[in-house]
Short mmCIF file of N, CA and C in Angstrom, two decimals:
data_model
loop_
_atom_site.label_atom_id
_atom_site.label_comp_id
_atom_site.label_asym_id
_atom_site.label_seq_id
_atom_site.Cartn_x
_atom_site.Cartn_y
_atom_site.Cartn_z
N MET A 1 -15.30 -24.91 -37.80
CA MET A 1 -15.50 -24.70 -36.39
C MET A 1 -14.88 -25.72 -35.59
N LYS A 2 -14.49 -25.28 -34.24
CA LYS A 2 -13.90 -26.19 -33.36
C LYS A 2 -14.37 -25.95 -31.97
N PHE A 3 -14.57 -26.97 -31.22
CA PHE A 3 -14.96 -27.14 -29.91
C PHE A 3 -14.04 -26.37 -29.03
N ILE A 4 -14.43 -25.62 -28.02
CA ILE A 4 -13.33 -24.95 -27.07
C ILE A 4 -13.36 -26.10 -25.98
N PRO A 5 -12.01 -26.30 -25.72
CA PRO A 5 -11.84 -27.28 -24.47
C PRO A 5 -12.04 -26.80 -23.15
N LEU A 6 -12.45 -27.43 -22.13
CA LEU A 6 -12.75 -27.16 -20.80
C LEU A 6 -11.47 -26.82 -20.08
N ILE A 7 -10.59 -26.50 -20.63
CA ILE A 7 -9.20 -26.27 -19.80
C ILE A 7 -8.80 -24.89 -19.71
N LEU A 8 -8.04 -24.49 -18.92
CA LEU A 8 -7.47 -23.20 -18.79
C LEU A 8 -6.05 -23.02 -18.75
N LEU A 9 -5.50 -22.57 -19.91
CA LEU A 9 -3.99 -22.63 -20.13
C LEU A 9 -3.31 -21.02 -19.93
N SER A 10 -3.95 -20.28 -20.59
CA SER A 10 -3.70 -18.75 -20.49
C SER A 10 -4.75 -17.78 -20.63
N MET A 11 -4.61 -16.56 -20.28
CA MET A 11 -5.81 -15.60 -20.47
C MET A 11 -5.92 -15.47 -21.91
N PHE A 12 -6.95 -14.78 -22.38
CA PHE A 12 -7.48 -14.71 -23.73
C PHE A 12 -6.41 -13.92 -24.57
N ALA A 13 -6.38 -14.21 -25.96
CA ALA A 13 -5.62 -13.34 -26.63
C ALA A 13 -6.07 -11.94 -26.72
N VAL A 14 -5.26 -10.83 -26.68
CA VAL A 14 -5.56 -9.59 -26.69
C VAL A 14 -4.78 -8.63 -27.56
N SER A 15 -5.34 -7.64 -28.17
CA SER A 15 -4.48 -6.77 -28.85
C SER A 15 -4.93 -5.44 -28.67
N PRO A 16 -3.88 -4.50 -28.45
CA PRO A 16 -4.34 -3.03 -28.20
C PRO A 16 -4.38 -2.46 -29.71
N PRO A 17 -5.68 -2.18 -30.03
CA PRO A 17 -5.85 -1.58 -31.28
C PRO A 17 -5.64 0.13 -31.35
N ALA A 18 -5.57 0.67 -30.06
CA ALA A 18 -5.00 2.01 -29.92
C ALA A 18 -4.54 2.12 -28.56
N PRO A 19 -3.75 3.28 -28.41
CA PRO A 19 -3.03 3.41 -27.07
C PRO A 19 -4.18 3.48 -25.91
N GLY A 20 -4.03 2.89 -24.84
CA GLY A 20 -4.85 2.92 -23.75
C GLY A 20 -6.15 2.30 -23.88
N SER A 21 -6.05 1.08 -24.60
CA SER A 21 -7.30 0.39 -24.77
C SER A 21 -6.83 -1.28 -24.85
N LEU A 22 -7.74 -1.89 -24.35
CA LEU A 22 -7.50 -3.66 -24.51
C LEU A 22 -8.51 -4.12 -25.17
N ARG A 23 -8.22 -4.96 -26.31
CA ARG A 23 -9.20 -5.63 -27.16
C ARG A 23 -9.16 -7.14 -27.22
N ILE A 24 -10.09 -7.99 -26.80
CA ILE A 24 -10.22 -9.15 -26.97
C ILE A 24 -11.05 -9.47 -28.38
N ASP A 25 -10.42 -9.75 -29.40
CA ASP A 25 -11.06 -9.91 -30.71
C ASP A 25 -11.08 -11.47 -31.02
N PHE A 26 -12.28 -12.02 -31.00
CA PHE A 26 -12.40 -13.40 -31.20
C PHE A 26 -12.06 -13.92 -32.69
N GLY A 27 -11.88 -12.92 -33.43
CA GLY A 27 -11.44 -13.20 -34.93
C GLY A 27 -9.79 -13.40 -35.14
N GLN A 28 -9.11 -13.20 -33.87
CA GLN A 28 -7.81 -13.29 -33.90
C GLN A 28 -7.39 -14.78 -33.60
N GLU A 29 -6.32 -15.20 -34.36
CA GLU A 29 -5.77 -16.58 -33.81
C GLU A 29 -5.72 -16.76 -32.38
N ASP A 30 -6.12 -17.65 -31.77
CA ASP A 30 -5.86 -18.07 -30.35
C ASP A 30 -6.93 -17.44 -29.42
N ALA A 31 -7.53 -16.25 -29.79
CA ALA A 31 -8.52 -15.68 -28.86
C ALA A 31 -9.64 -16.49 -28.81
N GLY A 32 -10.12 -16.69 -27.41
CA GLY A 32 -11.04 -17.71 -27.12
C GLY A 32 -10.85 -18.99 -27.04
N GLN A 33 -9.64 -19.39 -27.35
CA GLN A 33 -9.24 -20.97 -27.33
C GLN A 33 -9.45 -21.45 -26.00
N ASN A 34 -9.30 -20.77 -24.82
CA ASN A 34 -9.36 -21.33 -23.48
C ASN A 34 -10.65 -20.87 -22.82
N TRP A 35 -11.30 -20.27 -23.42
CA TRP A 35 -12.78 -19.81 -22.70
C TRP A 35 -13.22 -21.03 -22.52
N ARG A 36 -14.21 -21.08 -21.27
CA ARG A 36 -14.88 -22.53 -21.05
C ARG A 36 -16.26 -22.10 -20.64
N VAL A 37 -17.08 -23.19 -20.53
CA VAL A 37 -18.49 -23.14 -20.23
C VAL A 37 -18.74 -23.80 -18.69
N VAL A 38 -19.53 -22.91 -17.98
CA VAL A 38 -19.83 -23.49 -16.60
C VAL A 38 -21.45 -23.41 -16.62
N ASN A 39 -22.00 -24.59 -16.37
CA ASN A 39 -23.44 -24.64 -16.36
C ASN A 39 -23.76 -24.92 -14.79
N ASP A 40 -25.25 -24.84 -14.74
CA ASP A 40 -25.83 -24.92 -13.22
C ASP A 40 -25.57 -26.52 -12.71
N GLY A 41 -25.15 -27.41 -13.62
CA GLY A 41 -24.72 -28.72 -13.36
C GLY A 41 -23.86 -28.87 -12.04
N VAL A 42 -23.16 -27.75 -11.94
CA VAL A 42 -22.19 -27.82 -10.54
C VAL A 42 -22.98 -27.77 -9.47
N MET A 43 -24.24 -27.31 -9.46
CA MET A 43 -25.05 -27.29 -8.41
C MET A 43 -26.16 -28.43 -8.57
N GLY A 44 -26.33 -29.16 -9.52
CA GLY A 44 -27.41 -30.21 -9.62
C GLY A 44 -28.39 -29.66 -10.71
N GLY A 45 -28.24 -28.61 -11.26
CA GLY A 45 -29.06 -28.25 -12.61
C GLY A 45 -28.96 -29.02 -13.67
N LEU A 46 -29.68 -28.74 -14.64
CA LEU A 46 -29.88 -29.50 -15.95
C LEU A 46 -29.59 -28.72 -17.21
N SER A 47 -29.27 -27.27 -17.05
CA SER A 47 -28.93 -26.70 -18.37
C SER A 47 -27.65 -27.12 -18.83
N TYR A 48 -27.62 -26.42 -20.12
CA TYR A 48 -26.42 -27.05 -20.90
C TYR A 48 -25.94 -25.93 -21.79
N GLY A 49 -24.62 -25.84 -22.13
CA GLY A 49 -24.40 -24.90 -23.05
C GLY A 49 -23.05 -25.47 -23.76
N GLN A 50 -22.59 -24.86 -24.81
CA GLN A 50 -21.24 -25.04 -25.57
C GLN A 50 -20.93 -23.98 -26.28
N ALA A 51 -19.56 -23.98 -26.34
CA ALA A 51 -19.03 -22.89 -27.19
C ALA A 51 -18.17 -23.28 -28.27
N GLN A 52 -18.17 -22.36 -29.41
CA GLN A 52 -17.32 -22.70 -30.67
C GLN A 52 -16.75 -21.66 -31.12
N LEU A 53 -15.49 -21.58 -31.37
CA LEU A 53 -14.94 -20.59 -32.24
C LEU A 53 -15.31 -20.71 -33.69
N GLN A 54 -15.63 -19.73 -34.42
CA GLN A 54 -15.85 -19.61 -35.70
C GLN A 54 -14.80 -18.56 -36.19
N GLU A 55 -14.82 -18.48 -37.48
CA GLU A 55 -13.95 -17.68 -38.26
C GLU A 55 -13.67 -16.39 -37.65
N ASP A 56 -14.56 -15.48 -37.09
CA ASP A 56 -14.44 -14.32 -36.65
C ASP A 56 -15.27 -14.00 -35.33
N LEU A 57 -15.75 -14.96 -34.64
CA LEU A 57 -16.51 -14.83 -33.41
C LEU A 57 -16.43 -15.95 -32.55
N ILE A 58 -16.98 -15.91 -31.48
CA ILE A 58 -17.24 -16.94 -30.49
C ILE A 58 -18.73 -17.24 -30.31
N SER A 59 -19.23 -18.50 -30.65
CA SER A 59 -20.64 -18.62 -30.48
C SER A 59 -20.87 -19.51 -29.07
N PHE A 60 -21.84 -19.09 -28.44
CA PHE A 60 -22.17 -19.91 -27.18
C PHE A 60 -23.74 -20.18 -27.17
N GLN A 61 -23.92 -21.42 -27.10
CA GLN A 61 -25.40 -21.77 -27.29
C GLN A 61 -25.78 -22.89 -26.54
N GLY A 62 -27.00 -23.12 -26.19
CA GLY A 62 -27.35 -24.19 -25.34
C GLY A 62 -28.79 -24.20 -24.88
N ALA A 63 -29.16 -24.51 -23.80
CA ALA A 63 -30.73 -24.40 -23.44
C ALA A 63 -30.67 -24.25 -21.72
N ILE A 64 -31.65 -23.59 -21.24
CA ILE A 64 -31.73 -23.21 -19.69
C ILE A 64 -32.75 -24.17 -19.42
N SER A 65 -32.53 -24.90 -18.34
CA SER A 65 -33.57 -25.75 -17.64
C SER A 65 -33.84 -25.06 -15.98
N LEU A 66 -34.88 -25.06 -15.91
CA LEU A 66 -35.15 -24.63 -14.43
C LEU A 66 -35.39 -25.77 -13.50
N ASP A 67 -35.31 -26.89 -13.96
CA ASP A 67 -35.38 -28.28 -13.18
C ASP A 67 -34.34 -28.35 -12.09
N ASN A 68 -34.44 -29.10 -10.91
CA ASN A 68 -33.49 -29.24 -10.13
C ASN A 68 -32.74 -27.86 -9.66
N ASN A 69 -33.64 -26.74 -9.54
CA ASN A 69 -33.08 -25.41 -9.08
C ASN A 69 -32.09 -24.96 -9.99
N GLY A 70 -32.19 -25.36 -11.28
CA GLY A 70 -31.09 -24.89 -12.15
C GLY A 70 -31.65 -23.53 -12.73
N GLY A 71 -30.99 -22.95 -13.75
CA GLY A 71 -31.30 -21.80 -14.27
C GLY A 71 -30.08 -20.99 -15.00
N PHE A 72 -29.04 -21.43 -15.15
CA PHE A 72 -27.80 -20.60 -15.60
C PHE A 72 -26.91 -21.41 -16.52
N SER A 73 -26.26 -20.68 -17.56
CA SER A 73 -25.06 -21.32 -18.25
C SER A 73 -24.22 -20.13 -18.42
N SER A 74 -23.11 -20.34 -18.34
CA SER A 74 -22.01 -19.18 -18.44
C SER A 74 -20.72 -19.60 -19.40
N LEU A 75 -20.36 -18.61 -20.25
CA LEU A 75 -19.06 -18.60 -20.84
C LEU A 75 -18.02 -17.75 -20.13
N ARG A 76 -16.91 -18.52 -19.82
CA ARG A 76 -15.91 -17.52 -18.90
C ARG A 76 -14.32 -17.80 -19.51
N SER A 77 -13.87 -16.59 -19.37
CA SER A 77 -12.38 -16.46 -19.83
C SER A 77 -11.54 -17.38 -18.80
N PRO A 78 -10.22 -17.65 -19.24
CA PRO A 78 -9.38 -18.30 -18.36
C PRO A 78 -9.09 -17.26 -17.03
N TYR A 79 -8.73 -17.97 -16.10
CA TYR A 79 -8.20 -16.96 -14.95
C TYR A 79 -6.81 -16.21 -15.38
N ASP A 80 -6.88 -15.12 -14.87
CA ASP A 80 -5.57 -14.45 -15.02
C ASP A 80 -5.82 -13.15 -14.47
N ARG A 81 -4.87 -12.36 -13.84
CA ARG A 81 -4.81 -11.20 -13.32
C ARG A 81 -4.95 -10.20 -14.63
N ILE A 82 -5.91 -9.35 -14.40
CA ILE A 82 -6.04 -8.34 -15.42
C ILE A 82 -6.54 -6.92 -14.70
N ASP A 83 -5.83 -5.91 -14.90
CA ASP A 83 -6.18 -4.56 -14.32
C ASP A 83 -6.94 -3.73 -15.20
N LEU A 84 -8.23 -3.72 -14.71
CA LEU A 84 -9.25 -3.01 -15.56
C LEU A 84 -9.37 -1.53 -14.91
N SER A 85 -8.56 -1.12 -14.03
CA SER A 85 -8.75 0.31 -13.41
C SER A 85 -8.41 1.41 -14.18
N GLN A 86 -7.61 0.99 -15.22
CA GLN A 86 -7.11 2.11 -16.16
C GLN A 86 -8.30 2.43 -17.37
N PHE A 87 -9.32 1.67 -17.35
CA PHE A 87 -10.18 1.95 -18.44
C PHE A 87 -11.50 2.36 -17.81
N THR A 88 -12.46 2.89 -18.63
CA THR A 88 -13.65 3.58 -18.01
C THR A 88 -14.91 2.95 -18.77
N THR A 89 -14.80 2.35 -19.73
CA THR A 89 -15.76 1.64 -20.47
C THR A 89 -15.40 0.31 -21.05
N VAL A 90 -16.53 -0.50 -21.46
CA VAL A 90 -16.21 -1.65 -21.96
C VAL A 90 -17.20 -1.74 -23.31
N THR A 91 -16.72 -2.10 -24.34
CA THR A 91 -17.70 -1.97 -25.61
C THR A 91 -17.58 -3.52 -26.00
N ILE A 92 -18.89 -3.88 -26.31
CA ILE A 92 -18.92 -5.50 -26.74
C ILE A 92 -19.87 -5.45 -28.17
N ARG A 93 -19.40 -6.18 -29.04
CA ARG A 93 -20.14 -6.27 -30.35
C ARG A 93 -20.74 -7.75 -30.34
N LEU A 94 -22.06 -7.95 -30.20
CA LEU A 94 -22.58 -9.22 -29.93
C LEU A 94 -23.83 -9.30 -30.57
N LYS A 95 -24.26 -10.68 -30.63
CA LYS A 95 -25.90 -11.00 -31.08
C LYS A 95 -26.45 -12.00 -30.21
N THR A 96 -27.70 -11.84 -29.69
CA THR A 96 -28.30 -12.67 -28.86
C THR A 96 -29.56 -13.37 -29.45
N GLN A 97 -29.81 -14.46 -28.81
CA GLN A 97 -31.18 -15.08 -29.31
C GLN A 97 -31.74 -15.80 -27.94
N GLY A 98 -32.92 -15.61 -27.66
CA GLY A 98 -33.55 -16.56 -26.54
C GLY A 98 -33.50 -16.11 -25.12
N GLN A 99 -32.43 -15.38 -24.74
CA GLN A 99 -32.27 -14.96 -23.32
C GLN A 99 -31.48 -13.67 -23.32
N GLY A 100 -31.46 -13.12 -22.17
CA GLY A 100 -30.82 -11.92 -21.84
C GLY A 100 -29.49 -12.31 -21.38
N PHE A 101 -28.39 -11.38 -21.42
CA PHE A 101 -27.19 -11.80 -20.76
C PHE A 101 -26.62 -10.69 -20.05
N ALA A 102 -25.63 -11.13 -19.27
CA ALA A 102 -24.81 -9.88 -18.42
C ALA A 102 -23.41 -10.24 -18.67
N LEU A 103 -22.59 -9.38 -18.41
CA LEU A 103 -21.09 -9.38 -18.30
C LEU A 103 -20.73 -9.25 -16.77
N GLN A 104 -19.97 -10.34 -16.46
CA GLN A 104 -19.57 -10.33 -14.93
C GLN A 104 -18.01 -10.49 -14.90
N LEU A 105 -17.47 -9.56 -13.93
CA LEU A 105 -16.13 -9.51 -13.75
C LEU A 105 -15.76 -9.83 -12.27
N TYR A 106 -15.11 -11.18 -12.32
CA TYR A 106 -14.77 -11.81 -11.08
C TYR A 106 -13.25 -11.36 -10.59
N ARG A 107 -13.15 -11.16 -9.10
CA ARG A 107 -11.87 -11.14 -8.28
C ARG A 107 -11.62 -12.22 -7.48
N SER A 108 -12.23 -13.27 -7.54
CA SER A 108 -12.19 -14.36 -6.68
C SER A 108 -12.65 -15.55 -7.39
N ARG A 109 -11.86 -16.72 -7.15
CA ARG A 109 -12.32 -17.92 -7.71
C ARG A 109 -13.28 -18.67 -6.96
N VAL A 110 -13.55 -18.19 -5.70
CA VAL A 110 -14.74 -18.63 -4.98
C VAL A 110 -16.17 -18.31 -5.30
N TRP A 111 -16.98 -19.06 -5.68
CA TRP A 111 -18.26 -18.87 -6.18
C TRP A 111 -19.33 -17.87 -5.58
N TYR A 112 -19.06 -17.93 -4.31
CA TYR A 112 -20.03 -17.09 -3.44
C TYR A 112 -19.44 -15.73 -2.82
N GLU A 113 -18.22 -15.44 -3.50
CA GLU A 113 -17.67 -14.10 -3.19
C GLU A 113 -18.32 -13.08 -4.24
N PRO A 114 -18.33 -11.88 -3.86
CA PRO A 114 -19.09 -10.75 -4.69
C PRO A 114 -18.16 -10.54 -5.96
N TYR A 115 -18.89 -10.20 -7.18
CA TYR A 115 -18.29 -9.96 -8.32
C TYR A 115 -19.14 -8.67 -8.83
N LEU A 116 -18.58 -8.23 -9.78
CA LEU A 116 -19.04 -7.29 -10.57
C LEU A 116 -20.05 -7.72 -11.82
N ARG A 117 -21.13 -6.85 -12.08
CA ARG A 117 -22.20 -7.41 -13.12
C ARG A 117 -22.86 -6.24 -13.68
N HIS A 118 -23.00 -6.39 -14.88
CA HIS A 118 -23.75 -5.50 -15.52
C HIS A 118 -24.67 -6.15 -16.76
N ALA A 119 -25.92 -5.99 -16.87
CA ALA A 119 -26.87 -6.61 -17.95
C ALA A 119 -26.33 -5.89 -19.32
N ILE A 120 -26.55 -6.66 -20.36
CA ILE A 120 -25.93 -6.23 -21.51
C ILE A 120 -27.58 -6.00 -22.54
N GLU A 121 -27.65 -4.65 -22.77
CA GLU A 121 -28.85 -4.43 -23.64
C GLU A 121 -28.50 -4.62 -25.15
N SER A 122 -29.24 -5.69 -25.80
CA SER A 122 -29.19 -5.80 -27.18
C SER A 122 -30.50 -6.15 -27.79
N VAL A 123 -30.49 -6.01 -29.08
CA VAL A 123 -31.53 -6.23 -29.98
C VAL A 123 -31.52 -7.69 -30.27
N GLU A 124 -32.41 -8.47 -29.97
CA GLU A 124 -32.34 -9.76 -30.15
C GLU A 124 -32.33 -10.28 -31.80
N GLY A 125 -31.42 -11.04 -32.13
CA GLY A 125 -31.14 -11.43 -33.52
C GLY A 125 -30.44 -10.46 -34.39
N GLU A 126 -30.02 -9.33 -33.74
CA GLU A 126 -29.17 -8.25 -34.61
C GLU A 126 -27.86 -8.09 -34.00
N TRP A 127 -26.92 -7.83 -34.91
CA TRP A 127 -25.69 -7.51 -34.40
C TRP A 127 -25.87 -6.05 -33.44
N THR A 128 -25.19 -6.01 -32.35
CA THR A 128 -25.38 -4.92 -31.42
C THR A 128 -23.96 -4.42 -31.07
N THR A 129 -23.78 -3.10 -31.03
CA THR A 129 -22.62 -2.82 -30.29
C THR A 129 -22.89 -1.89 -29.18
N VAL A 130 -22.51 -2.32 -27.74
CA VAL A 130 -22.98 -1.86 -26.63
C VAL A 130 -21.58 -1.48 -25.96
N SER A 131 -21.85 -0.15 -25.14
CA SER A 131 -20.79 0.37 -24.59
C SER A 131 -21.25 0.61 -23.11
N ILE A 132 -20.63 0.24 -22.04
CA ILE A 132 -21.14 0.21 -20.66
C ILE A 132 -20.05 1.06 -19.92
N PRO A 133 -20.31 1.86 -18.97
CA PRO A 133 -19.35 2.63 -18.15
C PRO A 133 -18.88 1.54 -16.95
N LEU A 134 -17.68 1.35 -16.93
CA LEU A 134 -17.43 0.20 -16.03
C LEU A 134 -17.67 0.81 -14.49
N ALA A 135 -18.02 2.00 -14.29
CA ALA A 135 -18.46 2.38 -12.86
C ALA A 135 -19.98 2.22 -12.72
N ASP A 136 -20.48 1.65 -13.78
CA ASP A 136 -21.82 1.30 -13.55
C ASP A 136 -22.15 -0.25 -13.33
N PHE A 137 -21.12 -0.82 -13.29
CA PHE A 137 -21.27 -2.35 -12.93
C PHE A 137 -21.45 -2.42 -11.47
N GLU A 138 -22.48 -3.43 -10.97
CA GLU A 138 -22.85 -3.63 -9.58
C GLU A 138 -22.34 -4.60 -8.97
N ASN A 139 -21.89 -4.37 -7.87
CA ASN A 139 -21.36 -5.33 -6.73
C ASN A 139 -22.47 -6.35 -6.52
N THR A 140 -22.34 -7.62 -6.84
CA THR A 140 -23.38 -8.80 -7.04
C THR A 140 -22.73 -9.68 -5.95
N ARG A 141 -23.56 -10.51 -5.42
CA ARG A 141 -23.24 -11.70 -4.91
C ARG A 141 -24.36 -12.75 -5.15
N VAL A 142 -24.17 -13.89 -5.63
CA VAL A 142 -24.93 -14.97 -5.93
C VAL A 142 -26.25 -14.39 -6.66
N GLY A 143 -26.16 -13.58 -7.60
CA GLY A 143 -27.18 -13.00 -8.31
C GLY A 143 -27.95 -11.81 -7.74
N ARG A 144 -27.55 -11.33 -6.52
CA ARG A 144 -28.27 -10.20 -5.82
C ARG A 144 -27.17 -9.03 -5.75
N THR A 145 -27.53 -7.92 -6.22
CA THR A 145 -26.75 -6.88 -5.92
C THR A 145 -27.14 -6.05 -4.67
N ASN A 146 -26.01 -5.25 -4.20
CA ASN A 146 -26.08 -4.84 -2.87
C ASN A 146 -26.13 -3.21 -3.06
N GLY A 147 -26.28 -2.76 -4.03
CA GLY A 147 -26.26 -1.15 -4.32
C GLY A 147 -24.96 -0.42 -4.58
N GLN A 148 -23.78 -1.28 -4.38
CA GLN A 148 -22.75 -0.73 -4.55
C GLN A 148 -22.19 -0.80 -6.06
N THR A 149 -21.48 0.06 -6.68
CA THR A 149 -20.92 -0.10 -7.87
C THR A 149 -19.40 -0.33 -7.84
N ALA A 150 -18.83 -0.46 -9.00
CA ALA A 150 -17.26 -0.77 -9.15
C ALA A 150 -16.47 0.25 -8.71
N GLN A 151 -15.63 -0.30 -7.93
CA GLN A 151 -14.62 0.69 -7.29
C GLN A 151 -13.23 0.24 -7.96
N GLU A 152 -12.36 1.05 -7.83
CA GLU A 152 -11.11 1.02 -8.41
C GLU A 152 -10.21 -0.42 -7.97
N GLU A 153 -10.35 -0.71 -6.69
CA GLU A 153 -9.58 -1.89 -6.33
C GLU A 153 -10.33 -3.15 -6.96
N TRP A 154 -11.79 -3.34 -6.96
CA TRP A 154 -12.26 -4.28 -7.69
C TRP A 154 -11.97 -4.52 -9.16
N LEU A 155 -11.80 -3.29 -9.83
CA LEU A 155 -11.23 -3.36 -11.24
C LEU A 155 -9.94 -3.80 -11.27
N ARG A 156 -9.16 -3.14 -10.40
CA ARG A 156 -7.59 -3.59 -10.40
C ARG A 156 -7.41 -5.03 -10.33
N ASN A 157 -8.25 -5.76 -9.54
CA ASN A 157 -7.89 -7.15 -9.15
C ASN A 157 -8.84 -8.22 -9.92
N THR A 158 -9.39 -7.68 -11.22
CA THR A 158 -9.96 -8.68 -11.97
C THR A 158 -9.29 -9.89 -12.26
N ILE A 159 -9.95 -11.03 -12.44
CA ILE A 159 -9.23 -12.37 -12.60
C ILE A 159 -9.93 -13.04 -13.66
N GLN A 160 -11.16 -12.81 -13.91
CA GLN A 160 -12.02 -13.45 -14.92
C GLN A 160 -13.03 -12.60 -15.55
N LEU A 161 -13.46 -12.74 -16.73
CA LEU A 161 -14.82 -12.31 -17.43
C LEU A 161 -15.65 -13.28 -17.56
N ALA A 162 -16.98 -13.05 -17.65
CA ALA A 162 -17.72 -14.17 -17.98
C ALA A 162 -19.25 -13.52 -18.50
N PHE A 163 -19.91 -14.15 -19.44
CA PHE A 163 -20.90 -13.93 -20.01
C PHE A 163 -22.02 -14.89 -19.19
N ILE A 164 -23.25 -14.48 -18.92
CA ILE A 164 -24.11 -15.33 -18.15
C ILE A 164 -25.50 -14.98 -18.58
N ASN A 165 -26.35 -15.81 -18.74
CA ASN A 165 -27.91 -15.55 -19.23
C ASN A 165 -28.41 -15.01 -17.93
N THR A 166 -29.49 -14.16 -18.22
CA THR A 166 -29.96 -13.48 -17.08
C THR A 166 -31.50 -13.59 -17.04
N GLY A 167 -32.00 -14.42 -17.77
CA GLY A 167 -33.57 -14.40 -18.07
C GLY A 167 -34.39 -15.30 -16.97
N LYS A 168 -33.50 -16.08 -16.40
CA LYS A 168 -34.27 -17.21 -15.48
C LYS A 168 -35.52 -17.84 -16.10
N LYS A 169 -35.37 -18.21 -17.42
CA LYS A 169 -36.45 -18.56 -18.07
C LYS A 169 -35.99 -20.00 -18.74
N ALA A 170 -36.73 -21.06 -18.98
CA ALA A 170 -36.32 -22.34 -19.53
C ALA A 170 -36.36 -21.91 -21.18
N GLY A 171 -35.49 -22.56 -21.75
CA GLY A 171 -35.44 -22.41 -23.13
C GLY A 171 -33.93 -22.33 -24.00
N PRO A 172 -34.08 -22.42 -25.24
CA PRO A 172 -32.82 -22.36 -25.88
C PRO A 172 -32.23 -20.93 -25.84
N PHE A 173 -30.78 -20.70 -26.01
CA PHE A 173 -30.27 -19.31 -26.09
C PHE A 173 -29.09 -19.41 -27.02
N GLU A 174 -28.57 -18.31 -27.66
CA GLU A 174 -27.36 -18.24 -28.17
C GLU A 174 -26.82 -16.89 -28.21
N LEU A 175 -25.51 -16.58 -27.94
CA LEU A 175 -24.77 -15.59 -27.84
C LEU A 175 -23.55 -15.51 -28.79
N GLU A 176 -23.46 -14.65 -29.67
CA GLU A 176 -22.37 -14.61 -30.64
C GLU A 176 -21.50 -13.19 -30.18
N VAL A 177 -20.18 -13.44 -29.95
CA VAL A 177 -19.48 -12.53 -29.52
C VAL A 177 -18.37 -12.11 -30.63
N ASP A 178 -18.10 -10.70 -31.23
CA ASP A 178 -17.26 -10.44 -32.18
C ASP A 178 -15.89 -10.05 -31.37
N TYR A 179 -16.21 -8.98 -30.40
CA TYR A 179 -15.20 -8.34 -29.60
C TYR A 179 -15.54 -7.99 -28.37
N ILE A 180 -14.71 -7.78 -27.40
CA ILE A 180 -14.78 -7.04 -26.25
C ILE A 180 -13.53 -6.05 -26.19
N GLU A 181 -13.85 -4.84 -25.98
CA GLU A 181 -12.79 -3.75 -26.09
C GLU A 181 -12.92 -2.85 -24.66
N PHE A 182 -11.95 -2.63 -23.99
CA PHE A 182 -11.97 -1.88 -22.74
C PHE A 182 -11.17 -0.71 -23.10
N LYS A 183 -11.74 0.44 -22.87
CA LYS A 183 -11.02 1.95 -23.23
C LYS A 183 -11.24 2.59 -21.99
#
């Protein structure tokens, strides 16, 4: 296992397993190398998280603290432009413990700008493969949705993917991700 540095050098390693798809396979060499953790400490919170690449997955674990108005830890891809408008679904193979998670799609580096978000339904402690229609992602700003869903312009201008805990409860968490595939 190796610790993932908190630097951004390039977008994630991707491989097209079939025409018309984009796959981020954490079992491939260099996939996940430059993903980073962002905790609520950026706003004074006390939550922590760390990510490690293992042989065929990325493991993200830590603990959420609600002290000092905290309550989140996130695992984020490097910044890079990625056009997701050509795809209709995202499929993720993952395993969770302790907290619920969501996938977020950012189009801005500014934290308070809206982003797209969808909760990930999984069975705690079991490997789960989840498929989510991209049209079901909700326009969200600082954790609050506004009732709008993903539009082609938003998907076309994606610059970052992120997993974030959604429970807003104190305690440990773990997220293991095998792959993310857009079709």
